[in-house]
PDB file of C-alpha atoms and ligand atoms in Angstrom:
ATOM      1  CA  MET A   1       0.000   0.000   0.000  1.00 93.00           C
ATOM      2  CA  ARG A   2       1.765   3.104  -1.257  1.00 94.00           C
ATOM      3  CA  VAL A   3       1.109   6.434   0.413  1.00 95.00           C
ATOM      4  CA  PRO A   4       2.240   9.696  -1.205  1.00 95.00           C
ATOM      5  CA  ILE A   5       4.187  11.971   1.138  1.00 94.00           C
ATOM      6  CA  THR A   6       5.025  14.914  -1.111  1.00 94.00           C
ATOM      7  CA  ASP A   7       3.005  17.255   1.127  1.00 95.00           C
ATOM      8  CA  ILE A   8       5.202  16.698   4.210  1.00 95.00           C
ATOM      9  CA  VAL A   9       8.554  15.232   3.129  1.00 93.00           C
ATOM     10  CA  ASP A  10      11.617  17.432   3.809  1.00 92.00           C
ATOM     11  CA  GLN A  11       9.557  19.637   6.103  1.00 94.00           C
ATOM     12  CA  PRO A  12      10.623  18.486   9.586  1.00 94.00           C
ATOM     13  CA  GLY A  13       7.774  19.129  12.004  1.00 94.00           C
ATOM     14  CA  ALA A  14       5.060  18.729   9.405  1.00 96.00           C
ATOM     15  CA  SER A  15       2.638  15.891  10.034  1.00 96.00           C
ATOM     16  CA  ARG A  16      -0.487  14.307   8.717  1.00 96.00           C
ATOM     17  CA  SER A  17      -2.846  11.664   9.985  1.00 97.00           C
ATOM     18  CA  LEU A  18      -3.777   8.612   7.969  1.00 97.00           C
ATOM     19  CA  ARG A  19      -7.031   6.945   8.940  1.00 97.00           C
ATOM     20  CA  ASP A  20      -8.365   4.307   6.622  1.00 96.00           C
ATOM     21  CA  ALA A  21      -9.906   0.862   6.461  1.00 97.00           C
ATOM     22  CA  VAL A  22      -8.444  -1.207   3.660  1.00 95.00           C
ATOM     23  CA  ASP A  23      -8.612  -4.789   2.463  1.00 93.00           C
ATOM     24  CA  ALA A  24      -5.649  -7.036   3.287  1.00 90.00           C
ATOM     25  CA  ASP A  25      -4.983  -7.329  -0.461  1.00 89.00           C
ATOM     26  CA  ALA A  26      -3.741  -3.718  -0.390  1.00 92.00           C
ATOM     27  CA  PHE A  27      -0.640  -4.946   1.455  1.00 91.00           C
ATOM     28  CA  GLY A  28       0.404  -7.404  -1.235  1.00 85.00           C
ATOM     29  CA  THR A  29      -0.412 -10.955  -2.183  1.00 77.00           C
ATOM     30  CA  ASP A  30       2.322 -12.793  -0.260  1.00 77.00           C
ATOM     31  CA  PRO A  31       0.928 -15.261   2.273  1.00 75.00           C
ATOM     32  CA  TRP A  32       0.362 -13.729   5.696  1.00 78.00           C
ATOM     33  CA  GLY A  33       2.308 -16.469   7.471  1.00 76.00           C
ATOM     34  CA  THR A  34       0.365 -17.962  10.352  1.00 73.00           C
ATOM     35  CA  ALA A  35      -2.351 -15.329   9.806  1.00 79.00           C
ATOM     36  CA  ASP A  36      -2.987 -16.505   6.238  1.00 78.00           C
ATOM     37  CA  GLY A  37      -6.667 -17.263   5.883  1.00 82.00           C
ATOM     38  CA  ALA A  38      -7.364 -15.951   9.386  1.00 88.00           C
ATOM     39  CA  LEU A  39      -7.325 -12.252   8.559  1.00 89.00           C
ATOM     40  CA  VAL A  40     -10.741 -10.684   8.038  1.00 91.00           C
ATOM     41  CA  ASP A  41     -11.070  -7.483   5.994  1.00 91.00           C
ATOM     42  CA  PRO A  42     -10.607  -4.666   6.570  1.00 95.00           C
ATOM     43  CA  VAL A  43      -7.317  -3.717   8.210  1.00 95.00           C
ATOM     44  CA  VAL A  44      -7.915  -0.451  10.086  1.00 97.00           C
ATOM     45  CA  LEU A  45      -5.151   2.151   9.990  1.00 97.00           C
ATOM     46  CA  ASP A  46      -4.981   4.923  12.582  1.00 98.00           C
ATOM     47  CA  LEU A  47      -1.570   6.441  11.928  1.00 98.00           C
ATOM     48  CA  HIS A  48       0.337   9.691  12.160  1.00 98.00           C
ATOM     49  CA  LEU A  49       3.011  10.526   9.614  1.00 97.00           C
ATOM     50  CA  ASP A  50       5.611  12.912  11.025  1.00 97.00           C
ATOM     51  CA  SER A  51       8.202  14.510   8.837  1.00 96.00           C
ATOM     52  CA  VAL A  52      11.651  14.269  10.442  1.00 95.00           C
ATOM     53  CA  VAL A  53      15.110  15.211   9.187  1.00 92.00           C
ATOM     54  CA  ASP A  54      15.930  11.676   7.961  1.00 91.00           C
ATOM     55  CA  GLY A  55      12.550  10.823   6.488  1.00 94.00           C
ATOM     56  CA  ILE A  56       9.060  10.033   7.745  1.00 95.00           C
ATOM     57  CA  LEU A  57       8.183   8.614  11.164  1.00 96.00           C
ATOM     58  CA  VAL A  58       5.037   6.470  11.070  1.00 97.00           C
ATOM     59  CA  ARG A  59       3.332   5.786  14.401  1.00 97.00           C
ATOM     60  CA  GLY A  60      -0.088   4.755  15.591  1.00 98.00           C
ATOM     61  CA  THR A  61      -2.204   1.626  15.677  1.00 97.00           C
ATOM     62  CA  LEU A  62      -3.196  -1.062  13.239  1.00 96.00           C
ATOM     63  CA  GLY A  63      -6.466  -2.868  13.802  1.00 95.00           C
ATOM     64  CA  PHE A  64      -6.704  -6.486  12.721  1.00 93.00           C
ATOM     65  CA  THR A  65      -9.687  -8.816  12.867  1.00 93.00           C
ATOM     66  CA  LEU A  66      -8.796 -12.490  12.946  1.00 92.00           C
ATOM     67  CA  ASP A  67     -10.680 -15.768  12.855  1.00 93.00           C
ATOM     68  CA  LEU A  68      -8.602 -18.099  15.031  1.00 91.00           C
ATOM     69  CA  PRO A  69      -9.450 -21.449  16.627  1.00 92.00           C
ATOM     70  CA  CYS A  70      -9.832 -21.659  20.393  1.00 95.00           C
ATOM     71  CA  GLY A  71      -6.708 -23.396  21.747  1.00 94.00           C
ATOM     72  CA  ARG A  72      -8.824 -25.933  23.657  1.00 95.00           C
ATOM     73  CA  CYS A  73     -12.045 -26.642  21.745  1.00 95.00           C
ATOM     74  CA  LEU A  74     -10.888 -25.493  18.258  1.00 94.00           C
ATOM     75  CA  VAL A  75     -14.100 -23.536  17.638  1.00 95.00           C
ATOM     76  CA  THR A  76     -13.293 -20.464  15.508  1.00 94.00           C
ATOM     77  CA  GLN A  77     -13.384 -17.177  17.359  1.00 94.00           C
ATOM     78  CA  ARG A  78     -13.537 -13.767  15.670  1.00 94.00           C
ATOM     79  CA  ARG A  79     -11.421 -11.278  17.604  1.00 92.00           C
ATOM     80  CA  SER A  80     -10.112  -7.794  16.968  1.00 93.00           C
ATOM     81  CA  HIS A  81      -6.545  -6.905  17.876  1.00 91.00           C
ATOM     82  CA  GLU A  82      -4.735  -3.598  17.963  1.00 93.00           C
ATOM     83  CA  VAL A  83      -1.013  -3.468  17.303  1.00 94.00           C
ATOM     84  CA  HIS A  84       1.046  -0.344  18.004  1.00 95.00           C
ATOM     85  CA  VAL A  85       3.691   0.648  15.490  1.00 95.00           C
ATOM     86  CA  VAL A  86       6.524   3.166  15.446  1.00 95.00           C
ATOM     87  CA  GLU A  87       8.643   2.906  12.308  1.00 94.00           C
ATOM     88  CA  LEU A  88      11.064   5.253  10.616  1.00 94.00           C
ATOM     89  CA  PHE A  89      11.016   5.403   6.839  1.00 95.00           C
ATOM     90  CA  ILE A  90      14.424   6.763   5.868  1.00 93.00           C
ATOM     91  CA  ASP A  91      15.308   8.838   2.860  1.00 89.00           C
ATOM     92  CA  PRO A  92      17.955   6.633   1.145  1.00 86.00           C
ATOM     93  CA  ALA A  93      19.877   9.779   0.172  1.00 84.00           C
ATOM     94  CA  LYS A  94      20.301  10.575   3.881  1.00 80.00           C
ATOM     95  CA  ARG A  95      21.373   7.124   4.986  1.00 75.00           C
ATOM     96  CA  GLU A  96      24.963   7.121   6.116  1.00 71.00           C
ATOM     97  CA  ASP A  97      27.219   4.946   3.970  1.00 65.00           C
ATOM     98  CA  ASP A  98      28.281   2.783   6.885  1.00 61.00           C
ATOM     99  CA  ALA A  99      24.724   2.280   8.126  1.00 59.00           C
ATOM    100  CA  ASP A 100      23.291  -0.006   5.477  1.00 60.00           C
ATOM    101  CA  ASP A 101      22.074  -2.393   8.108  1.00 62.00           C
ATOM    102  CA  GLU A 102      20.161   0.301   9.979  1.00 60.00           C
ATOM    103  CA  PRO A 103      16.689  -0.973  10.759  1.00 65.00           C
ATOM    104  CA  GLY A 104      13.697   0.659   9.165  1.00 72.00           C
ATOM    105  CA  TYR A 105      12.242   1.163   5.737  1.00 89.00           C
ATOM    106  CA  ASP A 106      13.114   3.400   2.821  1.00 89.00           C
ATOM    107  CA  LEU A 107      11.269   6.260   1.191  1.00 91.00           C
ATOM    108  CA  LEU A 108      10.432   5.298  -2.394  1.00 90.00           C
ATOM    109  CA  ASP A 109      10.018   6.940  -5.773  1.00 86.00           C
ATOM    110  CA  ALA A 110      12.640   9.658  -5.185  1.00 87.00           C
ATOM    111  CA  ALA A 111      11.328  10.232  -1.651  1.00 88.00           C
ATOM    112  CA  THR A 112       7.771  10.953  -2.729  1.00 92.00           C
ATOM    113  CA  ALA A 113       6.069   7.845  -1.276  1.00 93.00           C
ATOM    114  CA  ILE A 114       6.230   5.165   1.390  1.00 95.00           C
ATOM    115  CA  ASP A 115       5.001   1.594   1.130  1.00 94.00           C
ATOM    116  CA  LEU A 116       3.281   0.381   4.298  1.00 95.00           C
ATOM    117  CA  SER A 117       2.942  -3.258   3.174  1.00 93.00           C
ATOM    118  CA  THR A 118       5.988  -4.758   4.910  1.00 91.00           C
ATOM    119  CA  MET A 119       5.416  -2.741   8.085  1.00 93.00           C
ATOM    120  CA  VAL A 120       1.798  -3.897   8.315  1.00 94.00           C
ATOM    121  CA  ARG A 121       2.711  -7.542   7.675  1.00 91.00           C
ATOM    122  CA  ASP A 122       5.527  -7.493  10.214  1.00 90.00           C
ATOM    123  CA  ALA A 123       3.299  -5.818  12.801  1.00 91.00           C
ATOM    124  CA  LEU A 124       0.620  -8.433  12.406  1.00 88.00           C
ATOM    125  CA  LEU A 125       2.985 -11.403  12.605  1.00 85.00           C
ATOM    126  CA  LEU A 126       4.739  -9.991  15.689  1.00 84.00           C
ATOM    127  CA  GLY A 127       1.510  -8.899  17.352  1.00 80.00           C
ATOM    128  CA  LEU A 128      -0.502 -11.986  16.612  1.00 79.00           C
ATOM    129  CA  PRO A 129      -1.709 -13.856  19.698  1.00 78.00           C
ATOM    130  CA  LEU A 130      -0.120 -17.317  19.843  1.00 74.00           C
ATOM    131  CA  ARG A 131      -3.095 -18.872  21.531  1.00 83.00           C
ATOM    132  CA  ILE A 132      -6.618 -17.711  22.238  1.00 90.00           C
ATOM    133  CA  LEU A 133      -9.415 -19.228  24.307  1.00 94.00           C
ATOM    134  CA  CYS A 134     -13.128 -18.870  23.526  1.00 95.00           C
ATOM    135  CA  ARG A 135     -13.545 -18.248  27.258  1.00 94.00           C
ATOM    136  CA  GLU A 136     -11.318 -18.643  30.298  1.00 94.00           C
ATOM    137  CA  ASP A 137     -13.087 -21.790  31.527  1.00 94.00           C
ATOM    138  CA  CYS A 138     -13.394 -23.481  28.143  1.00 95.00           C
ATOM    139  CA  GLN A 139     -13.643 -27.222  28.869  1.00 93.00           C
ATOM    140  CA  GLY A 140     -11.958 -28.158  25.595  1.00 94.00           C
ATOM    141  CA  LEU A 141     -12.158 -31.434  23.757  1.00 94.00           C
ATOM    142  CA  CYS A 142     -12.374 -34.728  25.649  1.00 93.00           C
ATOM    143  CA  PRO A 143      -8.977 -36.465  25.322  1.00 91.00           C
ATOM    144  CA  THR A 144     -10.734 -39.842  25.310  1.00 92.00           C
ATOM    145  CA  CYS A 145     -13.490 -39.395  22.718  1.00 94.00           C
ATOM    146  CA  GLY A 146     -12.943 -35.949  21.187  1.00 93.00           C
ATOM    147  CA  THR A 147     -16.324 -34.553  22.202  1.00 94.00           C
ATOM    148  CA  ASP A 148     -16.536 -30.778  22.726  1.00 95.00           C
ATOM    149  CA  ARG A 149     -17.118 -30.766  26.487  1.00 94.00           C
ATOM    150  CA  ASN A 150     -18.634 -27.274  26.340  1.00 94.00           C
ATOM    151  CA  VAL A 151     -21.521 -28.763  24.377  1.00 94.00           C
ATOM    152  CA  THR A 152     -21.901 -32.343  25.618  1.00 92.00           C
ATOM    153  CA  ASP A 153     -20.932 -34.090  28.835  1.00 91.00           C
ATOM    154  CA  CYS A 154     -19.587 -37.366  27.505  1.00 92.00           C
ATOM    155  CA  GLY A 155     -18.944 -38.666  31.017  1.00 89.00           C
ATOM    156  CA  HIS A 156     -15.198 -39.093  30.596  1.00 88.00           C
ATOM    157  CA  ALA A 157     -14.349 -35.954  32.558  1.00 63.00           C
ATOM    158  CA  ASP A 158     -13.736 -37.744  35.873  1.00 60.00           C
ATOM    159  CA  ARG A 159     -11.355 -40.356  34.555  1.00 56.00           C
ATOM    160  CA  ASP A 160      -7.899 -40.002  33.137  1.00 56.00           C
ATOM    161  CA  PRO A 161      -7.710 -41.376  29.648  1.00 53.00           C
ATOM    162  CA  VAL A 162      -6.167 -44.846  29.596  1.00 57.00           C
ATOM    163  CA  ASP A 163      -3.102 -45.126  27.454  1.00 62.00           C
ATOM    164  CA  PRO A 164      -4.028 -47.807  24.911  1.00 61.00           C
ATOM    165  CA  ARG A 165      -0.567 -49.374  25.296  1.00 65.00           C
ATOM    166  CA  TRP A 166      -1.411 -50.226  28.943  1.00 62.00           C
ATOM    167  CA  SER A 167      -5.088 -51.075  28.600  1.00 63.00           C
ATOM    168  CA  ALA A 168      -4.297 -54.731  27.898  1.00 64.00           C
ATOM    169  CA  LEU A 169      -2.660 -55.012  31.338  1.00 62.00           C
ATOM    170  CA  ALA A 170      -5.961 -54.117  32.997  1.00 61.00           C
ATOM    171  CA  ASP A 171      -7.448 -57.296  31.523  1.00 63.00           C
ATOM    172  CA  LEU A 172      -4.687 -59.600  32.779  1.00 65.00           C
ATOM    173  CA  ASP A 173      -5.629 -61.828  35.635  1.00 67.00           C
ATOM    174  CA  LEU A 174      -2.453 -61.600  37.661  1.00 66.00           C
ATOM    175  CA  PRO A 175      -1.914 -63.961  40.599  1.00 68.00           C
ATOM    176  CA  PRO A 176      -1.603 -62.229  43.990  1.00 65.00           C
ATOM    177  CA  ASP A 177       1.929 -62.038  45.477  1.00 64.00           C
TER     178      ASP A 177
HETATM  179 ZN1  LIG B   1     -12.899 -23.172  23.553  1.00 83.50          ZN
HETATM  180 ZN1  LIG B   2     -15.337 -38.251  26.193  1.00 83.50          ZN
END
């Protein structure tokens, strides 16, 4: 997603807000890593673009809506997440020669635009929750029969599942010592 910056670039102190709701496609067609298929349109941008001596500082929040499975019962949950970002987009002409590995992104098109795609993707992958629960006391799936215990009481809850490798021992008629 390219954003023109000609109105503020090279004017340190100038700033502009960028509020928009855009489809995930706007950030490119590469897979979204673990969020691929989970991301629900739109991505909500609430950003400030500040002109600084070296380029443009982008800060604010990104709003993502994701369909992710509950970590216990696997039922899909739709949740919204906000990720904070602060990223410097540097004018390549002002990068110091010995600082090629400086973190951050470059201004593009002769310092007239920035591309938010990589920043948005990185922010989502870093900010993505590793595990969600549909509710704190989700009972999850029964380890014995696979039933969703939030929906049906299968009656296995009181017993530990028997490891099938040992179940044959329970049937042996062992002589007493
Ligand atoms: Zn659950
Ligand atoms: Zn069960």
